[in-house]
CSV table of C-alpha atoms in Angstrom, one decimal:
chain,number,residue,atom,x,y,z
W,2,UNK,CA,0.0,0.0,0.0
W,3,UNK,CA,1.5,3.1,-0.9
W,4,UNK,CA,-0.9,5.7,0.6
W,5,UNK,CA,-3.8,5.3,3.4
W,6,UNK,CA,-7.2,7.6,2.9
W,7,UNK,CA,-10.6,6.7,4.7
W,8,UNK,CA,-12.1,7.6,1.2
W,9,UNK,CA,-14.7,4.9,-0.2
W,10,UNK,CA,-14.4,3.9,-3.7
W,11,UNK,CA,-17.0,1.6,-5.7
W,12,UNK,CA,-16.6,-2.0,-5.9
W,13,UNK,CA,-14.2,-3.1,-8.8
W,14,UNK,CA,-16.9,-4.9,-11.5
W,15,UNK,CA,-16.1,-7.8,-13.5
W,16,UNK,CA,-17.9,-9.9,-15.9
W,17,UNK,CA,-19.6,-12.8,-14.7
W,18,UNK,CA,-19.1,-14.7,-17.5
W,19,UNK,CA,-14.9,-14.2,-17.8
W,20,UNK,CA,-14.5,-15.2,-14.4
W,21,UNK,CA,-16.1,-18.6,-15.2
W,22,UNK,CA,-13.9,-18.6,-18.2
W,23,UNK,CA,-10.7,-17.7,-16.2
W,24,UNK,CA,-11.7,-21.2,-13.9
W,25,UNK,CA,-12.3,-22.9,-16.9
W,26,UNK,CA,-8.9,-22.1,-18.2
W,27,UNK,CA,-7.1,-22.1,-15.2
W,28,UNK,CA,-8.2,-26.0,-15.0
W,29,UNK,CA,-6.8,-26.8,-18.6
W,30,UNK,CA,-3.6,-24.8,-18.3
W,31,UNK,CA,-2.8,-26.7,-14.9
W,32,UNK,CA,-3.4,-30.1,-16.4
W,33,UNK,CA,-7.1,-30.7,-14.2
W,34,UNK,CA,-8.5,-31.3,-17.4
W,35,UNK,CA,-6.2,-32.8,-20.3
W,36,UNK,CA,-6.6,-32.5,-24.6
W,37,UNK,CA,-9.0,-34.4,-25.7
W,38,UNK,CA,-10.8,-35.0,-22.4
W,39,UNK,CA,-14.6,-34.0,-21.9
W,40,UNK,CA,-15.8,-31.4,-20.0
W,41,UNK,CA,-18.8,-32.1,-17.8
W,42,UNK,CA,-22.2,-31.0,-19.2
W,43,UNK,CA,-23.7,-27.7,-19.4
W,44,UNK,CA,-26.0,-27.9,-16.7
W,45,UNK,CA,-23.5,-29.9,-14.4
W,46,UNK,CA,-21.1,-27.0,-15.3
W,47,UNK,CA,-23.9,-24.3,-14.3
W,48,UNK,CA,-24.6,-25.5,-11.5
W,49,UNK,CA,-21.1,-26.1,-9.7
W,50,UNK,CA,-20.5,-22.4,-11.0
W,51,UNK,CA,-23.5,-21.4,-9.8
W,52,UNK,CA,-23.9,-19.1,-12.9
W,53,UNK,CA,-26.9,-19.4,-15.4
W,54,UNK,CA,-26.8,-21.0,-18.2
W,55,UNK,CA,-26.4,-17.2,-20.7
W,56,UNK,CA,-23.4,-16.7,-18.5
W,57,UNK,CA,-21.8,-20.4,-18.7
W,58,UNK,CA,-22.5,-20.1,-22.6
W,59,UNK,CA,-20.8,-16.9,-23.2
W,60,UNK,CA,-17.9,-17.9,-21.1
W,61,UNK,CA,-17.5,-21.2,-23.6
W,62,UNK,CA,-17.5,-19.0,-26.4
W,63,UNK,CA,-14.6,-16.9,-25.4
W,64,UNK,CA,-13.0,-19.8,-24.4
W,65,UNK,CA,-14.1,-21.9,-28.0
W,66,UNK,CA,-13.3,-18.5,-29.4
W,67,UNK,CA,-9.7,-19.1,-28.8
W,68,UNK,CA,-9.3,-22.3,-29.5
W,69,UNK,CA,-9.1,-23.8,-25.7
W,70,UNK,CA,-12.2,-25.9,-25.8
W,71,UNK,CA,-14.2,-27.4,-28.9
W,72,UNK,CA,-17.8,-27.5,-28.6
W,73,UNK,CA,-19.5,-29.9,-30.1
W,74,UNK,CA,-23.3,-29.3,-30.3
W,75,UNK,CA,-24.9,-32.6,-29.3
W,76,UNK,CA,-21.8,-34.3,-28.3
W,77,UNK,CA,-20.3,-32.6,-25.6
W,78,UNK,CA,-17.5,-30.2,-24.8
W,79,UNK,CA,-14.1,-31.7,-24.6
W,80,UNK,CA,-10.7,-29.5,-24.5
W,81,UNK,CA,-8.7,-28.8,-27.6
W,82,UNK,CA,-6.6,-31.4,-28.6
W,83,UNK,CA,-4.5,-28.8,-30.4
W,84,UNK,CA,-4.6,-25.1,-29.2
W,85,UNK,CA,-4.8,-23.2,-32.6
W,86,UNK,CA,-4.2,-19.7,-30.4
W,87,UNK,CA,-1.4,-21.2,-28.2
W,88,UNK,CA,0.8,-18.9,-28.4
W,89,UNK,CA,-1.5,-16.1,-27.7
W,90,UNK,CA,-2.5,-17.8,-24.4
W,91,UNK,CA,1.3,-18.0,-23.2
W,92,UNK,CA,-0.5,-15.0,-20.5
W,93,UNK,CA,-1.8,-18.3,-18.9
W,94,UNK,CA,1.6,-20.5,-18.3
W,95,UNK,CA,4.6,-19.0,-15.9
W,96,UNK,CA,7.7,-19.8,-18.7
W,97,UNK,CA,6.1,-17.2,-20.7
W,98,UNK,CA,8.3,-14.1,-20.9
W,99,UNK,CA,6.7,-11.0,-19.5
W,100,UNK,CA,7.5,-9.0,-22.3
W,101,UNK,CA,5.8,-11.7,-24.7
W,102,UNK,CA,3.1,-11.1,-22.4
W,103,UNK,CA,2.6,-7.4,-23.0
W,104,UNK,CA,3.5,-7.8,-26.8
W,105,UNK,CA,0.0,-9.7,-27.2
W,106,UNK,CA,-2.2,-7.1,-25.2
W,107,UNK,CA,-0.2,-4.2,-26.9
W,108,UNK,CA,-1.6,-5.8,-30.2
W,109,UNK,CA,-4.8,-6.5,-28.7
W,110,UNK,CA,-5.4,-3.5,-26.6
W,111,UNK,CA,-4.8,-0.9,-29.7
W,112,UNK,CA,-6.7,-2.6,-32.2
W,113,UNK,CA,-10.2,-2.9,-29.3
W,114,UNK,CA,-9.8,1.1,-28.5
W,115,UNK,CA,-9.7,1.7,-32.2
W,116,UNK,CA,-13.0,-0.6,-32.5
W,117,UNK,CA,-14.3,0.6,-29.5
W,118,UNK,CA,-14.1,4.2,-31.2
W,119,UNK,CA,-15.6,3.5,-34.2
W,120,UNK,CA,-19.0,1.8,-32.9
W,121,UNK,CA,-21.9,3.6,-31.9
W,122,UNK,CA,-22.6,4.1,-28.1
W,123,UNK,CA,-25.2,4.0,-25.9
W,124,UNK,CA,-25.5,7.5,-23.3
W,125,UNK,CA,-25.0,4.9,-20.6
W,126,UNK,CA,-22.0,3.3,-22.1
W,127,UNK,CA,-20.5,6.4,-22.0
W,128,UNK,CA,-21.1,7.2,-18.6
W,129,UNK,CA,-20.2,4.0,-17.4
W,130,UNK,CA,-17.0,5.0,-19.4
W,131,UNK,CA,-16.0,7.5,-17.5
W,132,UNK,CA,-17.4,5.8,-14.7
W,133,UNK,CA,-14.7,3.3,-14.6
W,134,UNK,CA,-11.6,6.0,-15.4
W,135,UNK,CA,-12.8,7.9,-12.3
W,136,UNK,CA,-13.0,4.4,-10.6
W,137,UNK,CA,-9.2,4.0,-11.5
W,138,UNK,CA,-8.6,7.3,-10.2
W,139,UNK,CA,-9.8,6.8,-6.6
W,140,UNK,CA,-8.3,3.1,-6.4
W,141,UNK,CA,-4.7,5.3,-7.2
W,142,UNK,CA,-5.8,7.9,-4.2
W,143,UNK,CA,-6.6,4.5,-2.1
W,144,UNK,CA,-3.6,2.8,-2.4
W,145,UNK,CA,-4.0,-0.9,-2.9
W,146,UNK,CA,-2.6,-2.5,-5.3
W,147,UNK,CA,-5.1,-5.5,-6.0
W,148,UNK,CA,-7.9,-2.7,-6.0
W,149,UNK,CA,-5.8,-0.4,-8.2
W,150,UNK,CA,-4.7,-3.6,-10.8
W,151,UNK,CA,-8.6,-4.8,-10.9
W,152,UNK,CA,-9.7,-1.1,-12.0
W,153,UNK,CA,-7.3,-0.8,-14.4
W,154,UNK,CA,-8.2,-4.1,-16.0
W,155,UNK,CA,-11.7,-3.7,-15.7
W,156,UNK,CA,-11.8,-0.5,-18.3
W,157,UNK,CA,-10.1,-1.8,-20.4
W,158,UNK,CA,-12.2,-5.3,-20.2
W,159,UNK,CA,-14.8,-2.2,-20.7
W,160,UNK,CA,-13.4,-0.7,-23.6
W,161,UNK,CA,-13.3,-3.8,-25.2
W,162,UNK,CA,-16.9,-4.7,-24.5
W,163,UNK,CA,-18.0,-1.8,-26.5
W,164,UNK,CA,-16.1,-2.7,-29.6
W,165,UNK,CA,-18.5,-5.4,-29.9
W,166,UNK,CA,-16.0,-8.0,-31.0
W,167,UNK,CA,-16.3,-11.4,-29.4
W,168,UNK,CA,-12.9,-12.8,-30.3
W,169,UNK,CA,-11.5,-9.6,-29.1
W,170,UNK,CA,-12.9,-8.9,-25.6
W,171,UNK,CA,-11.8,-13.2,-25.0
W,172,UNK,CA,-8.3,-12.4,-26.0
W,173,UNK,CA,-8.5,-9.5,-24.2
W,174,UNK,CA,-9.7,-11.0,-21.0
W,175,UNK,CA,-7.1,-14.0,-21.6
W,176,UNK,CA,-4.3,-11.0,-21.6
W,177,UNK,CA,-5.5,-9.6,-18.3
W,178,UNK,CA,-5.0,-12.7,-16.7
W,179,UNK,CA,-1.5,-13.3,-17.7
W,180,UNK,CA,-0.2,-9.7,-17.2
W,181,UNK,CA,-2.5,-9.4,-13.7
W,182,UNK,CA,0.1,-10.8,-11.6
W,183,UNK,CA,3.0,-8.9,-13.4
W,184,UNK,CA,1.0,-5.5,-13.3
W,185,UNK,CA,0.6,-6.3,-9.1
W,186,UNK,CA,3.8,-6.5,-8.5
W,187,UNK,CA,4.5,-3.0,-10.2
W,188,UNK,CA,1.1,-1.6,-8.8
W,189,UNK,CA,2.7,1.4,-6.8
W,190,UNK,CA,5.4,2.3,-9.9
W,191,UNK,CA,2.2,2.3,-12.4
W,192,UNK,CA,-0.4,3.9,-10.3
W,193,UNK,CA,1.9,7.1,-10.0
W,194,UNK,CA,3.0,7.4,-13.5
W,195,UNK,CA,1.2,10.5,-14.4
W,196,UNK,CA,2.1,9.9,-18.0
W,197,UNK,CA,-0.2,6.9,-17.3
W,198,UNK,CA,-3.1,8.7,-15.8
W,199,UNK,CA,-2.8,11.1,-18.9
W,200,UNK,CA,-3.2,8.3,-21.3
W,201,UNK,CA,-6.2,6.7,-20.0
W,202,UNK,CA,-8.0,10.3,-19.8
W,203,UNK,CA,-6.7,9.9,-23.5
W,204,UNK,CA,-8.1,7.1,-24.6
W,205,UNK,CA,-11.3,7.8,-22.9
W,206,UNK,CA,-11.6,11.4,-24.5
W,207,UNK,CA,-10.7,9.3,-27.5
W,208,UNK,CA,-13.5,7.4,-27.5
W,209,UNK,CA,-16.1,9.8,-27.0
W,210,UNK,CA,-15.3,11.8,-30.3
W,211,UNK,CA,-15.1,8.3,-32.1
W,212,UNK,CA,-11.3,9.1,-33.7
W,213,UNK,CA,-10.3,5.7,-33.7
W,214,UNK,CA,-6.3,6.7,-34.8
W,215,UNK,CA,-6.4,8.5,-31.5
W,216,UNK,CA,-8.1,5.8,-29.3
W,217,UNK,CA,-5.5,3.0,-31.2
W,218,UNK,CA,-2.2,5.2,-30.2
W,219,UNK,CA,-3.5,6.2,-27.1
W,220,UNK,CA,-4.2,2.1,-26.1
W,221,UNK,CA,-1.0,1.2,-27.7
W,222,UNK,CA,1.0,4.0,-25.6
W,223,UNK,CA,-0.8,2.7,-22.8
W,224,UNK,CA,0.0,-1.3,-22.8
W,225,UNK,CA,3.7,-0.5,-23.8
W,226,UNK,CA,3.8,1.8,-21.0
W,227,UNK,CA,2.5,-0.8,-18.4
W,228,UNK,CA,4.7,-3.4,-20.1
W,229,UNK,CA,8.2,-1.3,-19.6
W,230,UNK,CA,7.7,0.2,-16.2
W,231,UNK,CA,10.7,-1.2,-14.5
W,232,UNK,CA,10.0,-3.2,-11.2
């Protein structure tokens, strides 16, 4: 914790659906469940989630969306036997090389701003746009680290919910989990980077007057950022 204030600060959201994913994964990538090998049911899955079934479903496509799992309607779900997107997922294994890791959501992160900017947006989108930069703001002025990584992750899980791209927002949830831990452990040095704070106001401004070039450079500048600070 780098500072202490009494000051309350809403409760970092998160999609339902990529946490389920996330457990999902995190059961493949650790060997639980092996290539080849089917996944219980639907329903069984639901109900040990204790998700509904919309939830479980989109959580399978991000996941089938990436190549992890291969639903077969009528069959059954069984993990890949070959990982077509393997190399994007390195985020999920420890060997993989942190700035491999920040490569990827580089990649990703620039071309979901730039979508993000080009669609059009609900009034509440918007809002809850700005929402979640003000949201990052307070968790800096709070000082924890877990709170301050989760904010920062959930705009931009945001920001790529608005570009309205399936196989996007998965790889970009997949990202966030690999560069979570690594972003943690640099919480303080990234939180006070005002260069940082500018280029999320940025990307934000970006987005509200739809110039996608903007929104793409400013998304870029900001995963390279968080993927050089030093430790």
């Amino acid at each position: 914790m780098w500072r202490m204030r009494a000051d309350l600060y809403p409760a970092a959201r998160r999609p339902l659906a990529g946490q389920v994913a996330d457990q999902i994964r995190r059961r493949i990538s650790t060997g639980d469940l092996r290539p080849g090998q089917r996944i219980e049911s639907s329903a069984k899955l639901a109900k040990e989630l204790q998700v509904s079934m919309p939830v479980l479903r989109e959580a399978l496509a991000a996941l089938s969306y990436i190549g992890l799992i291969d639903v077969r309607h009528g069959v059954g779900i069984f993990v890949a036997r070959r990982w077509p997107a393997a190399r994007l997922l390195k985020v999920s294994h420890r060997r993989a090389r942190r700035a491999e890791l920040h490569e990827m959501r580089t990649t990703i992160a620039a071309e979901v701003a730039a979508r993000a900017a080009s669609r059009r947006r609900t009034e509440r989108q918007e809002l809850d746009l700005h929402l979640l930069l003000q949201e990052r703001h307070r968790s800096v002025l709070a000082g924890e680290p877990v709170a301050f990584v989760q904010a920062d992750l959930d705009l931009h899980a945001f920001v790529a919910g608005i570009a309205r791209s399936p196989l996007h927002a998965a790889l970009e949830r997949m990202a966030a989990v690999g560069v979570r831990t690594d972003m943690a452990g640099r919480a303080r040095r990234l939180a006070l980077d005002d260069d940082l704070d500018r280029l999320h106001r940025t990307l934000v401004e970006a987005i509200d007057a739809s110039d996608a070039d903007a929104a793409r450079e400013a998304a870029r500048a900001i995963a390279t950022a968080e993927g050089s600070a030093p430790d």
